[in-house]
Every structure is written in structure tokens, then in C-alpha cells.
mmCIF file of C-alpha atoms in Angstrom:
data_model
loop_
_atom_site.group_PDB
_atom_site.id
_atom_site.type_symbol
_atom_site.label_atom_id
_atom_site.label_comp_id
_atom_site.label_asym_id
_atom_site.label_seq_id
_atom_site.Cartn_x
_atom_site.Cartn_y
_atom_site.Cartn_z
ATOM 1 C CA MET A 1448 -21.378 3.901 26.866
ATOM 2 C CA MET A 1449 -19.357 0.589 26.002
ATOM 3 C CA ILE A 1450 -16.471 2.649 24.656
ATOM 4 C CA ARG A 1451 -16.315 5.013 27.838
ATOM 5 C CA ASN A 1452 -16.163 1.970 29.909
ATOM 6 C CA LEU A 1453 -13.711 0.353 27.860
ATOM 7 C CA ILE A 1454 -11.317 3.594 28.066
ATOM 8 C CA GLU A 1455 -11.843 3.509 32.109
ATOM 9 C CA GLU A 1456 -11.066 0.025 32.240
ATOM 10 C CA MET A 1457 -7.674 0.694 30.043
ATOM 11 C CA GLY A 1458 -6.760 3.640 31.649
ATOM 12 C CA GLY A 1459 -4.977 1.630 34.708
ATOM 13 C CA GLN A 1460 -3.070 -0.148 32.186
ATOM 14 C CA LYS A 1461 0.417 0.802 31.262
ATOM 15 C CA ASN A 1462 0.956 -1.247 28.205
ATOM 16 C CA ARG A 1463 1.537 0.245 24.738
ATOM 17 C CA TRP A 1464 -0.672 -2.245 22.910
ATOM 18 C CA SER A 1465 -3.564 -1.395 24.776
ATOM 19 C CA SER A 1466 -3.866 1.711 22.518
ATOM 20 C CA VAL A 1467 -4.192 -0.742 19.452
ATOM 21 C CA LEU A 1468 -6.602 -3.001 21.001
ATOM 22 C CA TYR A 1469 -8.764 -0.099 21.796
ATOM 23 C CA LEU A 1470 -8.342 1.181 18.317
ATOM 24 C CA ILE A 1471 -9.683 -1.976 17.275
ATOM 25 C CA LEU A 1472 -12.678 -2.316 19.407
ATOM 26 C CA CYS A 1473 -13.688 1.310 18.429
ATOM 27 C CA LEU A 1474 -13.345 0.012 14.713
ATOM 28 C CA LEU A 1475 -15.698 -2.843 15.413
ATOM 29 C CA LEU A 1476 -18.426 -1.349 17.514
ATOM 30 C CA MET A 1477 -19.065 1.923 15.459
ATOM 31 C CA PRO A 1478 -20.290 0.008 12.214
ATOM 32 C CA GLY A 1479 -22.610 -1.903 14.701
ATOM 33 C CA MET A 1480 -24.083 1.138 15.981
ATOM 34 C CA SER A 1481 -24.450 3.090 12.726
ATOM 35 C CA GLN A 1482 -26.229 0.666 10.803
ATOM 36 C CA GLY A 1483 -29.099 2.226 10.928
ATOM 37 C CA GLN A 1484 -27.618 5.276 9.369
ATOM 38 C CA ASP A 1485 -25.348 3.657 6.924
ATOM 39 C CA VAL A 1486 -26.089 5.203 3.606
ATOM 40 C CA GLY A 1487 -23.555 3.074 1.286
ATOM 41 C CA VAL A 1488 -20.851 3.525 -0.769
ATOM 42 C CA ARG A 1489 -21.168 5.105 -4.295
ATOM 43 C CA ILE A 1490 -20.686 2.586 -7.262
ATOM 44 C CA LYS A 1491 -18.121 5.003 -8.555
ATOM 45 C CA ASP A 1492 -16.061 3.761 -5.388
ATOM 46 C CA LEU A 1493 -16.759 0.180 -5.717
ATOM 47 C CA ALA A 1494 -16.663 -0.620 -9.463
ATOM 48 C CA ARG A 1495 -15.724 0.561 -13.203
ATOM 49 C CA ILE A 1496 -16.900 0.340 -16.521
ATOM 50 C CA GLU A 1497 -15.361 -2.284 -18.679
ATOM 51 C CA GLY A 1498 -12.692 -0.589 -21.225
ATOM 52 C CA VAL A 1499 -12.279 2.445 -18.988
ATOM 53 C CA ARG A 1500 -8.727 1.872 -17.808
ATOM 54 C CA ASN A 1501 -5.474 3.380 -17.341
ATOM 55 C CA ASN A 1502 -2.722 2.313 -19.688
ATOM 56 C CA GLN A 1503 1.198 2.191 -18.463
ATOM 57 C CA LEU A 1504 3.895 3.622 -20.398
ATOM 58 C CA THR A 1505 7.439 3.100 -20.517
ATOM 59 C CA GLY A 1506 10.645 4.542 -22.468
ATOM 60 C CA TYR A 1507 14.402 4.629 -22.432
ATOM 61 C CA GLY A 1508 16.034 8.036 -22.295
ATOM 62 C CA LEU A 1509 19.023 10.315 -20.955
ATOM 63 C CA VAL A 1510 19.335 12.557 -18.777
ATOM 64 C CA MET A 1511 22.027 15.392 -19.373
ATOM 65 C CA GLY A 1512 23.778 18.067 -17.337
ATOM 66 C CA LEU A 1513 24.694 16.189 -14.266
ATOM 67 C CA ASP A 1514 27.643 17.666 -12.350
ATOM 68 C CA GLY A 1515 30.049 14.660 -12.488
ATOM 69 C CA THR A 1516 27.193 12.209 -10.646
ATOM 70 C CA GLY A 1517 26.254 10.689 -13.991
ATOM 71 C CA ASP A 1518 27.109 6.821 -15.149
ATOM 72 C CA ARG A 1519 31.004 5.789 -15.273
ATOM 73 C CA SER A 1520 32.933 5.337 -18.272
ATOM 74 C CA GLY A 1521 32.576 1.570 -18.173
ATOM 75 C CA THR A 1522 28.943 1.856 -18.633
ATOM 76 C CA GLY A 1523 28.652 0.894 -22.418
ATOM 77 C CA PHE A 1524 24.855 1.409 -23.100
ATOM 78 C CA THR A 1525 25.092 4.991 -21.975
ATOM 79 C CA ILE A 1526 27.791 5.853 -24.223
ATOM 80 C CA GLN A 1527 26.459 4.292 -27.077
ATOM 81 C CA SER A 1528 23.341 6.074 -26.535
ATOM 82 C CA LEU A 1529 25.000 9.324 -26.242
ATOM 83 C CA ALA A 1530 26.678 8.327 -29.592
ATOM 84 C CA ASN A 1531 23.307 7.742 -31.270
ATOM 85 C CA VAL A 1532 21.976 10.944 -30.221
ATOM 86 C CA LEU A 1533 24.860 12.776 -31.497
ATOM 87 C CA GLU A 1534 24.791 10.961 -34.743
ATOM 88 C CA GLY A 1535 21.160 11.832 -35.150
ATOM 89 C CA MET A 1536 21.944 15.518 -34.848
ATOM 90 C CA GLY A 1537 24.742 15.111 -37.630
ATOM 91 C CA ILE A 1538 27.855 14.798 -35.293
ATOM 92 C CA THR A 1539 30.261 11.653 -35.362
ATOM 93 C CA ILE A 1540 32.490 11.004 -32.397
ATOM 94 C CA SER A 1541 34.137 8.010 -31.472
ATOM 95 C CA LYS A 1542 33.066 6.275 -28.506
ATOM 96 C CA ASP A 1543 36.450 6.452 -27.134
ATOM 97 C CA ASP A 1544 36.572 9.896 -26.962
ATOM 98 C CA MET A 1545 33.197 10.419 -24.808
ATOM 99 C CA SER A 1546 32.531 10.967 -21.061
ATOM 100 C CA VAL A 1547 29.781 10.118 -20.016
ATOM 101 C CA ARG A 1548 29.925 11.833 -16.167
ATOM 102 C CA ASN A 1549 27.508 14.424 -16.724
ATOM 103 C CA VAL A 1550 24.799 11.770 -18.669
ATOM 104 C CA ALA A 1551 22.941 8.977 -16.863
ATOM 105 C CA ALA A 1552 20.683 6.375 -18.646
ATOM 106 C CA VAL A 1553 17.276 6.164 -17.377
ATOM 107 C CA MET A 1554 13.894 4.453 -17.452
ATOM 108 C CA VAL A 1555 10.940 6.894 -17.784
ATOM 109 C CA THR A 1556 7.158 5.489 -17.061
ATOM 110 C CA ALA A 1557 4.010 7.169 -16.896
ATOM 111 C CA THR A 1558 0.324 6.261 -16.714
ATOM 112 C CA LEU A 1559 -2.105 7.187 -19.476
ATOM 113 C CA PRO A 1560 -5.697 7.343 -18.015
ATOM 114 C CA PRO A 1561 -8.316 7.032 -20.180
ATOM 115 C CA PHE A 1562 -10.256 9.490 -22.112
ATOM 116 C CA PHE A 1563 -6.965 11.867 -22.535
ATOM 117 C CA ARG A 1564 -6.635 13.325 -25.771
ATOM 118 C CA GLU A 1565 -3.461 14.859 -27.651
ATOM 119 C CA GLY A 1566 -1.747 17.576 -26.148
ATOM 120 C CA GLY A 1567 -2.761 16.365 -22.352
ATOM 121 C CA GLU A 1568 0.149 16.383 -20.137
ATOM 122 C CA LEU A 1569 1.439 13.560 -17.630
ATOM 123 C CA ASP A 1570 3.545 12.938 -14.717
ATOM 124 C CA VAL A 1571 6.691 11.003 -15.448
ATOM 125 C CA THR A 1572 9.018 9.052 -13.415
ATOM 126 C CA ILE A 1573 12.755 8.803 -14.076
ATOM 127 C CA SER A 1574 14.628 5.896 -12.748
ATOM 128 C CA SER A 1575 18.438 5.359 -13.172
ATOM 129 C CA ILE A 1576 19.516 1.998 -14.643
ATOM 130 C CA GLY A 1577 23.259 2.647 -14.842
ATOM 131 C CA ASP A 1578 25.799 3.599 -11.869
ATOM 132 C CA ALA A 1579 25.005 7.189 -11.650
ATOM 133 C CA SER A 1580 25.329 8.606 -7.956
ATOM 134 C CA SER A 1581 22.611 11.323 -8.411
ATOM 135 C CA LEU A 1582 20.506 12.754 -10.882
ATOM 136 C CA MET A 1583 19.797 16.215 -9.208
ATOM 137 C CA GLY A 1584 19.883 19.017 -11.798
ATOM 138 C CA GLY A 1585 19.709 16.948 -14.562
ATOM 139 C CA ILE A 1586 17.337 17.269 -17.705
ATOM 140 C CA LEU A 1587 15.692 14.566 -19.722
ATOM 141 C CA LEU A 1588 16.179 14.567 -23.385
ATOM 142 C CA GLN A 1589 12.983 13.855 -25.676
ATOM 143 C CA THR A 1590 12.077 10.517 -24.703
ATOM 144 C CA PRO A 1591 9.310 8.652 -26.864
ATOM 145 C CA LEU A 1592 6.737 6.819 -24.253
ATOM 146 C CA LEU A 1593 5.458 3.294 -25.438
ATOM 147 C CA ALA A 1594 2.919 1.036 -24.548
ATOM 148 C CA ALA A 1595 2.292 -2.720 -24.524
ATOM 149 C CA ASP A 1596 1.323 -2.698 -28.312
ATOM 150 C CA GLY A 1597 4.903 -0.882 -29.076
ATOM 151 C CA LEU A 1598 3.331 1.906 -30.132
ATOM 152 C CA VAL A 1599 4.540 5.608 -29.046
ATOM 153 C CA TYR A 1600 1.718 7.363 -26.852
ATOM 154 C CA ALA A 1601 3.370 10.084 -25.301
ATOM 155 C CA VAL A 1602 6.661 12.107 -25.198
ATOM 156 C CA ALA A 1603 8.491 13.275 -22.070
ATOM 157 C CA GLN A 1604 10.810 15.763 -21.648
ATOM 158 C CA GLY A 1605 12.003 18.330 -19.130
ATOM 159 C CA ALA A 1606 13.786 19.420 -15.706
ATOM 160 C CA VAL A 1607 14.149 16.277 -12.937
ATOM 161 C CA THR A 1608 13.093 17.290 -9.594
ATOM 162 C CA LEU A 1609 14.372 15.055 -6.739
ATOM 163 C CA GLY A 1610 13.104 16.675 -3.642
ATOM 164 C CA GLY A 1611 16.377 15.694 -1.806
ATOM 165 C CA TYR A 1612 19.940 16.594 -1.710
ATOM 166 C CA GLY A 1613 23.077 14.971 -1.483
ATOM 167 C CA ALA A 1614 26.746 16.402 -0.228
ATOM 168 C CA GLY A 1615 30.010 14.462 0.066
ATOM 169 C CA ALA A 1616 33.555 14.853 1.128
ATOM 170 C CA PRO A 1617 36.899 14.043 -0.090
ATOM 171 C CA SER A 1618 37.366 11.845 2.713
ATOM 172 C CA GLY A 1619 34.371 9.668 1.866
ATOM 173 C CA SER A 1620 31.823 10.735 4.101
ATOM 174 C CA GLN A 1621 28.150 11.778 2.712
ATOM 175 C CA VAL A 1622 24.884 13.291 4.020
ATOM 176 C CA LEU A 1623 22.036 12.024 1.648
ATOM 177 C CA SER A 1624 18.204 13.525 1.928
ATOM 178 C CA ASN A 1625 15.657 11.067 -0.054
ATOM 179 C CA HIS A 1626 16.567 8.908 -2.773
ATOM 180 C CA LEU A 1627 18.889 10.646 -5.381
ATOM 181 C CA THR A 1628 18.718 8.390 -8.406
ATOM 182 C CA VAL A 1629 14.655 8.519 -8.769
ATOM 183 C CA GLY A 1630 12.845 11.846 -9.663
ATOM 184 C CA ARG A 1631 9.808 13.278 -11.414
ATOM 185 C CA ILE A 1632 8.859 15.734 -13.883
ATOM 186 C CA PRO A 1633 5.463 17.069 -13.181
ATOM 187 C CA ASN A 1634 3.646 17.434 -16.577
ATOM 188 C CA GLY A 1635 6.703 16.377 -18.265
ATOM 189 C CA ALA A 1636 4.876 13.987 -20.994
ATOM 190 C CA ILE A 1637 2.751 15.122 -23.508
ATOM 191 C CA VAL A 1638 0.047 12.651 -25.244
ATOM 192 C CA GLU A 1639 0.624 12.224 -28.854
ATOM 193 C CA LYS A 1640 -1.842 9.150 -29.104
ATOM 194 C CA THR A 1641 -5.553 8.524 -27.773
ATOM 195 C CA VAL A 1642 -6.032 5.232 -26.763
ATOM 196 C CA PRO A 1643 -9.603 4.230 -27.908
ATOM 197 C CA VAL A 1644 -12.251 3.416 -25.333
ATOM 198 C CA ILE A 1645 -15.270 1.494 -26.185
ATOM 199 C CA LEU A 1646 -17.750 2.537 -23.258
ATOM 200 C CA SER A 1647 -20.561 0.276 -24.383
ATOM 201 C CA SER A 1648 -21.656 -2.687 -26.420
ATOM 202 C CA GLY A 1649 -24.549 -1.882 -28.297
ATOM 203 C CA ASP A 1650 -26.948 -0.665 -25.693
ATOM 204 C CA SER A 1651 -25.089 -2.240 -22.855
ATOM 205 C CA LEU A 1652 -22.108 -1.767 -20.777
ATOM 206 C CA LYS A 1653 -20.307 -4.086 -18.029
ATOM 207 C CA ILE A 1654 -19.805 -3.104 -14.448
ATOM 208 C CA LEU A 1655 -16.603 -4.679 -12.949
ATOM 209 C CA LEU A 1656 -16.420 -4.838 -9.315
ATOM 210 C CA HIS A 1657 -12.908 -3.729 -7.695
ATOM 211 C CA ARG A 1658 -13.673 -6.414 -5.146
ATOM 212 C CA PRO A 1659 -15.700 -9.452 -6.399
ATOM 213 C CA ASP A 1660 -18.324 -10.487 -3.974
ATOM 214 C CA PHE A 1661 -21.795 -11.948 -4.736
ATOM 215 C CA SER A 1662 -23.905 -9.972 -1.964
ATOM 216 C CA THR A 1663 -22.376 -6.755 -3.525
ATOM 217 C CA ALA A 1664 -23.209 -7.657 -7.085
ATOM 218 C CA ARG A 1665 -26.801 -8.424 -6.029
ATOM 219 C CA ARG A 1666 -27.302 -5.299 -4.043
ATOM 220 C CA LEU A 1667 -25.962 -3.356 -7.132
ATOM 221 C CA VAL A 1668 -28.248 -4.910 -9.447
ATOM 222 C CA GLU A 1669 -31.087 -4.047 -7.153
ATOM 223 C CA ALA A 1670 -29.831 -0.258 -6.682
ATOM 224 C CA ILE A 1671 -29.833 -0.047 -10.594
ATOM 225 C CA ASN A 1672 -33.241 -1.615 -11.293
ATOM 226 C CA SER A 1673 -34.891 0.386 -8.634
ATOM 227 C CA SER A 1674 -33.514 3.288 -9.215
ATOM 228 C CA LEU A 1675 -32.776 3.774 -13.068
ATOM 229 C CA GLY A 1676 -35.578 1.222 -14.609
ATOM 230 C CA ASP A 1677 -37.622 2.066 -17.318
ATOM 231 C CA ALA A 1678 -40.659 0.867 -18.613
ATOM 232 C CA ASN A 1679 -39.001 -2.028 -20.515
ATOM 233 C CA GLY A 1680 -38.373 -3.810 -17.189
ATOM 234 C CA ASP A 1681 -35.189 -4.438 -15.280
ATOM 235 C CA LEU A 1682 -31.981 -2.981 -16.497
ATOM 236 C CA ALA A 1683 -29.377 -4.954 -14.828
ATOM 237 C CA ASN A 1684 -28.477 -8.744 -14.130
ATOM 238 C CA ALA A 1685 -25.291 -10.153 -12.511
ATOM 239 C CA GLU A 1686 -22.972 -12.270 -14.602
ATOM 240 C CA ASP A 1687 -21.059 -13.359 -12.018
ATOM 241 C CA ALA A 1688 -19.461 -12.158 -8.669
ATOM 242 C CA GLY A 1689 -17.209 -9.399 -10.089
ATOM 243 C CA THR A 1690 -19.224 -8.517 -13.222
ATOM 244 C CA VAL A 1691 -22.889 -6.705 -13.756
ATOM 245 C CA ILE A 1692 -24.099 -6.393 -17.192
ATOM 246 C CA SER A 1693 -26.739 -3.380 -17.587
ATOM 247 C CA ARG A 1694 -28.991 -2.178 -20.261
ATOM 248 C CA ILE A 1695 -28.806 1.424 -21.237
ATOM 249 C CA PRO A 1696 -32.382 2.995 -21.012
ATOM 250 C CA SER A 1697 -34.030 3.697 -24.444
ATOM 251 C CA GLY A 1698 -33.353 7.675 -25.115
ATOM 252 C CA GLN A 1699 -30.197 8.065 -23.139
ATOM 253 C CA SER A 1700 -26.857 8.330 -23.843
ATOM 254 C CA ALA A 1701 -24.041 6.122 -22.366
ATOM 255 C CA VAL A 1702 -22.345 8.838 -20.831
ATOM 256 C CA HIS A 1703 -25.449 10.325 -19.453
ATOM 257 C CA PHE A 1704 -26.593 6.884 -17.755
ATOM 258 C CA VAL A 1705 -22.862 6.266 -16.280
ATOM 259 C CA ALA A 1706 -23.063 9.690 -14.742
ATOM 260 C CA GLU A 1707 -26.273 8.484 -12.900
ATOM 261 C CA LEU A 1708 -25.307 5.312 -12.183
ATOM 262 C CA GLU A 1709 -21.905 5.974 -10.624
ATOM 263 C CA ASN A 1710 -23.655 8.145 -7.767
ATOM 264 C CA LEU A 1711 -26.132 5.419 -6.685
ATOM 265 C CA ARG A 1712 -24.943 4.074 -3.343
ATOM 266 C CA VAL A 1713 -24.806 0.282 -2.392
ATOM 267 C CA ILE A 1714 -23.848 -1.090 1.099
ATOM 268 C CA PRO A 1715 -20.735 -3.598 0.222
ATOM 269 C CA GLY A 1716 -20.670 -7.109 1.273
ATOM 270 C CA VAL A 1717 -17.859 -7.191 3.767
ATOM 271 C CA SER A 1718 -15.751 -10.338 4.226
ATOM 272 C CA ALA A 1719 -14.622 -11.164 7.854
ATOM 273 C CA ARG A 1720 -10.850 -10.699 7.923
ATOM 274 C CA VAL A 1721 -8.137 -10.370 10.008
ATOM 275 C CA VAL A 1722 -5.028 -8.848 8.681
ATOM 276 C CA ILE A 1723 -1.340 -9.461 10.413
ATOM 277 C CA ASN A 1724 1.754 -7.824 10.094
ATOM 278 C CA GLU A 1725 4.360 -9.335 12.397
ATOM 279 C CA ARG A 1726 7.398 -7.315 11.220
ATOM 280 C CA THR A 1727 5.766 -4.052 12.251
ATOM 281 C CA GLY A 1728 2.969 -5.517 14.803
ATOM 282 C CA THR A 1729 0.309 -4.374 13.185
ATOM 283 C CA ILE A 1730 -3.452 -5.898 13.378
ATOM 284 C CA VAL A 1731 -6.070 -4.588 11.385
ATOM 285 C CA ALA A 1732 -9.676 -6.606 11.973
ATOM 286 C CA GLY A 1733 -12.628 -6.115 9.781
ATOM 287 C CA ALA A 1734 -16.358 -6.144 10.983
ATOM 288 C CA GLY A 1735 -17.949 -9.200 11.276
ATOM 289 C CA VAL A 1736 -15.463 -11.152 13.075
ATOM 290 C CA THR A 1737 -16.790 -13.667 15.620
ATOM 291 C CA LEU A 1738 -15.204 -16.313 17.830
ATOM 292 C CA GLN A 1739 -16.376 -19.718 18.933
ATOM 293 C CA PRO A 1740 -16.309 -20.858 22.651
ATOM 294 C CA VAL A 1741 -12.630 -20.939 22.941
ATOM 295 C CA ALA A 1742 -10.014 -20.697 26.352
ATOM 296 C CA ILE A 1743 -6.738 -18.706 26.124
ATOM 297 C CA SER A 1744 -3.785 -19.079 28.083
ATOM 298 C CA GLN A 1745 -0.734 -17.166 27.209
ATOM 299 C CA GLY A 1746 2.406 -17.940 29.262
ATOM 300 C CA ASN A 1747 5.480 -15.478 29.534
ATOM 301 C CA LEU A 1748 9.071 -16.486 29.987
ATOM 302 C CA ASN A 1749 11.498 -13.994 31.497
ATOM 303 C CA ILE A 1750 15.341 -14.025 31.117
ATOM 304 C CA GLU A 1751 16.934 -11.401 32.748
ATOM 305 C CA VAL A 1752 20.793 -10.833 32.626
ATOM 306 C CA ARG A 1753 22.622 -8.611 34.960
ATOM 307 C CA ASN A 1754 26.293 -7.347 34.765
ATOM 308 C CA GLN A 1755 27.361 -5.981 38.290
ATOM 309 C CA PRO A 1756 30.760 -4.590 38.578
ATOM 310 C CA TYR A 1757 33.079 -4.947 41.626
ATOM 311 C CA VAL A 1758 36.657 -3.988 42.460
ATOM 312 C CA SER A 1759 39.177 -6.877 42.607
ATOM 313 C CA GLN A 1760 41.696 -5.859 45.202
ATOM 314 C CA PRO A 1761 45.108 -7.701 44.971
ATOM 315 C CA GLY A 1762 46.597 -8.808 48.260
ATOM 316 C CA ALA A 1763 49.187 -7.046 50.208
ATOM 317 C CA PHE A 1764 52.983 -6.900 48.853
ATOM 318 C CA SER A 1765 51.626 -9.201 45.856
ATOM 319 C CA GLY A 1766 52.610 -6.717 43.007
ATOM 320 C CA GLY A 1767 49.449 -7.016 41.473
ATOM 321 C CA GLU A 1768 47.029 -4.003 40.472
ATOM 322 C CA THR A 1769 43.593 -2.936 41.487
ATOM 323 C CA THR A 1770 41.126 -3.791 38.798
ATOM 324 C CA VAL A 1771 37.568 -3.570 38.068
ATOM 325 C CA VAL A 1772 35.796 -6.582 36.808
ATOM 326 C CA SER A 1773 31.979 -7.625 35.862
ATOM 327 C CA GLU A 1774 30.230 -10.453 37.004
ATOM 328 C CA SER A 1775 27.122 -11.874 35.383
ATOM 329 C CA ASP A 1776 24.398 -12.927 36.911
ATOM 330 C CA ILE A 1777 21.452 -14.823 34.714
ATOM 331 C CA SER A 1778 17.640 -15.480 36.259
ATOM 332 C CA VAL A 1779 14.922 -17.328 34.330
ATOM 333 C CA GLY A 1780 11.510 -17.235 35.484
ATOM 334 C CA ASN A 1781 8.095 -18.289 34.083
ATOM 335 C CA GLU A 1782 5.325 -16.571 35.145
ATOM 336 C CA ILE A 1783 1.766 -17.918 35.910
ATOM 337 C CA SER A 1784 -0.502 -16.943 33.239
ATOM 338 C CA ALA A 1785 -3.916 -16.188 33.182
ATOM 339 C CA PHE A 1786 -6.684 -18.616 31.661
ATOM 340 C CA THR A 1787 -9.431 -16.546 30.004
ATOM 341 C CA VAL A 1788 -12.576 -18.365 28.866
ATOM 342 C CA LEU A 1789 -14.814 -16.595 26.255
ATOM 343 C CA GLY A 1790 -18.275 -17.557 25.265
ATOM 344 C CA GLY A 1791 -19.817 -18.534 22.063
ATOM 345 C CA ALA A 1792 -20.364 -15.830 19.383
ATOM 346 C CA ALA A 1793 -17.853 -13.321 21.233
ATOM 347 C CA THR A 1794 -17.026 -10.655 19.262
ATOM 348 C CA LEU A 1795 -13.521 -9.531 18.696
ATOM 349 C CA GLY A 1796 -14.013 -6.291 20.710
ATOM 350 C CA GLU A 1797 -14.684 -8.828 23.708
ATOM 351 C CA LEU A 1798 -11.535 -10.588 22.948
ATOM 352 C CA ALA A 1799 -9.381 -7.307 22.770
ATOM 353 C CA ARG A 1800 -10.759 -6.510 26.288
ATOM 354 C CA ALA A 1801 -9.785 -9.592 27.452
ATOM 355 C CA LEU A 1802 -6.324 -9.604 25.867
ATOM 356 C CA ASN A 1803 -5.926 -5.822 27.361
ATOM 357 C CA ALA A 1804 -6.671 -7.358 30.798
ATOM 358 C CA MET A 1805 -3.903 -10.048 30.351
ATOM 359 C CA GLY A 1806 -1.659 -7.295 29.696
ATOM 360 C CA LEU A 1807 0.025 -8.967 26.536
ATOM 361 C CA SER A 1808 2.553 -7.751 24.095
ATOM 362 C CA SER A 1809 1.861 -7.183 20.314
ATOM 363 C CA ARG A 1810 3.889 -10.079 19.561
ATOM 364 C CA ASP A 1811 1.733 -12.061 22.030
ATOM 365 C CA VAL A 1812 -1.663 -10.787 20.530
ATOM 366 C CA ILE A 1813 -0.248 -11.705 17.095
ATOM 367 C CA SER A 1814 0.393 -15.461 18.250
ATOM 368 C CA ILE A 1815 -3.112 -15.842 19.966
ATOM 369 C CA PHE A 1816 -4.805 -14.739 16.542
ATOM 370 C CA GLN A 1817 -2.611 -17.295 14.622
ATOM 371 C CA ALA A 1818 -3.524 -20.211 17.354
ATOM 372 C CA LEU A 1819 -7.018 -19.124 17.369
ATOM 373 C CA LYS A 1820 -7.531 -19.539 13.338
ATOM 374 C CA ALA A 1821 -5.684 -23.025 13.742
ATOM 375 C CA ALA A 1822 -8.337 -23.916 16.548
ATOM 376 C CA GLY A 1823 -11.065 -23.250 14.378
ATOM 377 C CA ALA A 1824 -12.362 -20.679 16.726
ATOM 378 C CA LEU A 1825 -11.723 -17.371 14.752
ATOM 379 C CA GLN A 1826 -14.484 -17.263 12.134
ATOM 380 C CA ALA A 1827 -12.950 -15.024 10.025
ATOM 381 C CA GLU A 1828 -9.909 -15.197 7.044
ATOM 382 C CA LEU A 1829 -6.399 -14.549 8.425
ATOM 383 C CA VAL A 1830 -4.106 -12.910 6.147
ATOM 384 C CA VAL A 1831 -0.527 -12.649 7.290
ATOM 385 C CA LEU A 1832 1.690 -10.092 5.561
#
């Protein structure tokens, strides 16, 4: 009923920002109305097991077969790399005799997920590091991919896909679609070495929250102990706001226990937070945001410039010409602003309705949020991007 009334109230407002305020209000009201039906979030989506993590891989390689869009002759490292490749194949040629217009030096990056074994395939991203204008149609030569320890864990090779195109004319005009110096090779890398993963330490494992929070950690401990506990007492205890240590029940394997644990549901603790992006005029508010008693007044200064053309007619027999000139008129007006008073413990939804009634723009709303935080009336963390 509250949302329907708000829609009717906002129906007469011809302000683009009213839809954003309505969205904020809906997001705030819906959690409050559905608390009785909240079944929580899976632990799998809130946390991870210590040791189970991705690893970044990086390599340096060459993309061949470009149609004259590769690095220029002055790119020394591309010429040297090409000479090294040919020398490794038993071909010796002077660097002065090489042209690299069809070759581009690139960096190759990939992410190695946990538990990947030898022979697994990874997607790789190719990025030009020289002055090549396009990687379209190129083939990546075999490129070793190294981790932070300097060891090779995968090897990449294959045809580069860009998802775009480019066309140019001799006059210098160009038509481009998407970015032509970065591409991908789906399943372009083969895993050659497995990263060892230690799932548990003895008979226990550590659960690491993605967003550390004391309330979430306590609820996670309670969920594990109430659902998976055994005759030997509680399984889990919180080490800090981001770490929960759980004992593996006797007679169960670590894999079986984690499979049961990650499907338990917990209601996470949510911080009251308002995120503002002033460049795009975006405001995202979380649940639990409240306001202390506060009065809001927002003045609007309007500056209007008018250019009015008129005809300048010379006098009779003066020898002048009839011309069209422009006369400028500048007016400045300061509208009388409304003074809105909000009572104690007002919600952000009530503030949204008040700001909508005042007919404010997105920039005005952002300024008001910043002023509310500075005045100590906004009971939430204000994050400005």
C-alpha cells in the first residue's frame, strides 16, 4: 500500500530523478516487509575455504599473421623476440632484415582456478604492448604462462578473437568497433602443472568471509553448530570478524563436510551504507539507513541567457547594408526554496519522498546526502566514488 501511494504521489512529478528515488524507496521497503520470509544466504556465497583460491598467470608472446597492423619497425623488443623465435627453429637472420608489420608483441593473462588438473583448458586475454593498430586475424604463438613463483603452469596458443572490426581510408578516416588491441582466446591455454590445494589442516578448516563482519561470523558459527554438530560438542568458533574455524566431524571427509557446510543459509549482517557516484548521478542505499531529526532547505539559482536576433537597417542614402545582429539578455533568479523538516529516526524512504516533493535534481540530492552526513544526521557510512 505504501508503494502504491508513493506511485500516485510521484505520478504528477515530471522529474526524471523521481524514478531513481522511487527505486531507492522500493529497495528499502521490500526487505522490511519480507523479514519474516528471509531464508538467508548460502555460506557458499558469503565465504570461502582457506587455501581454495584462484591464481593469476602471465606470459609474454607474439601474435603473427596480422594484415600490416602489427608493431612498427622501431619496436625493438618485437624484432628481438621474433629473431629469438626464428633462432630457436634453426633460422639465423639479421634483425636489420626483419619487418614486423605482421607481428605484434603481446602480454597474455589468464586465471587458474583451484583444483584444475593437467590438461584443463583456460580462457586467455591478449593485450598489445607495442604500437600495433589491430590484432584482428592474428594467431598467438605458443606462450608459457607463469605464476608469481616464476613457474610455468599453463601454455597458451591459438587464434585471437576481438569481437570488433576496423576499416580505414587513405585519407586517414577510420571506422572502429570495439577495442582492437585486446582480444581473447576461449580455451586457449592448457594447464601443464597443478597448484596444490590444502583443504584442511588436520581435522579442521578455516572459513574466510568475503566481507568480514562480527554479526555474520557469529551467525555462521551458530548455523554450523546447530545443523552439523556431533556428539563431541560444537564444531565451529569465530577467530575474528572474518575467520571461522570449524572442526570436521569424526568419520567424515573434508570434501563431504564442505559440501554440506556451503549449502547452509545465514542471514548476513548488513552495514548501513549509502554509495554515491557524482559523475553519473547514481545513488545506492543499503537497508538500515536512518536519519536523526533534521531540517532541509535547498535553494536554486537559475541563470538564463537569451540571444534575440534583430535586423539593423541603415539610414536612407547612407550607403550601409542591412544586417542581422544578435542581442544577448542575461537574467538571474533565485527561487524561494522549501524548508522540509523530518522527525527523528526517519527512514531513507521518507527522505526520498520529501526530496521528490521538493522536485530536486540528482546533483541536488547528492549534495543533500553529503550535507546530512556532515551534519551528523545520516546514520550510515557515506561512500563517494
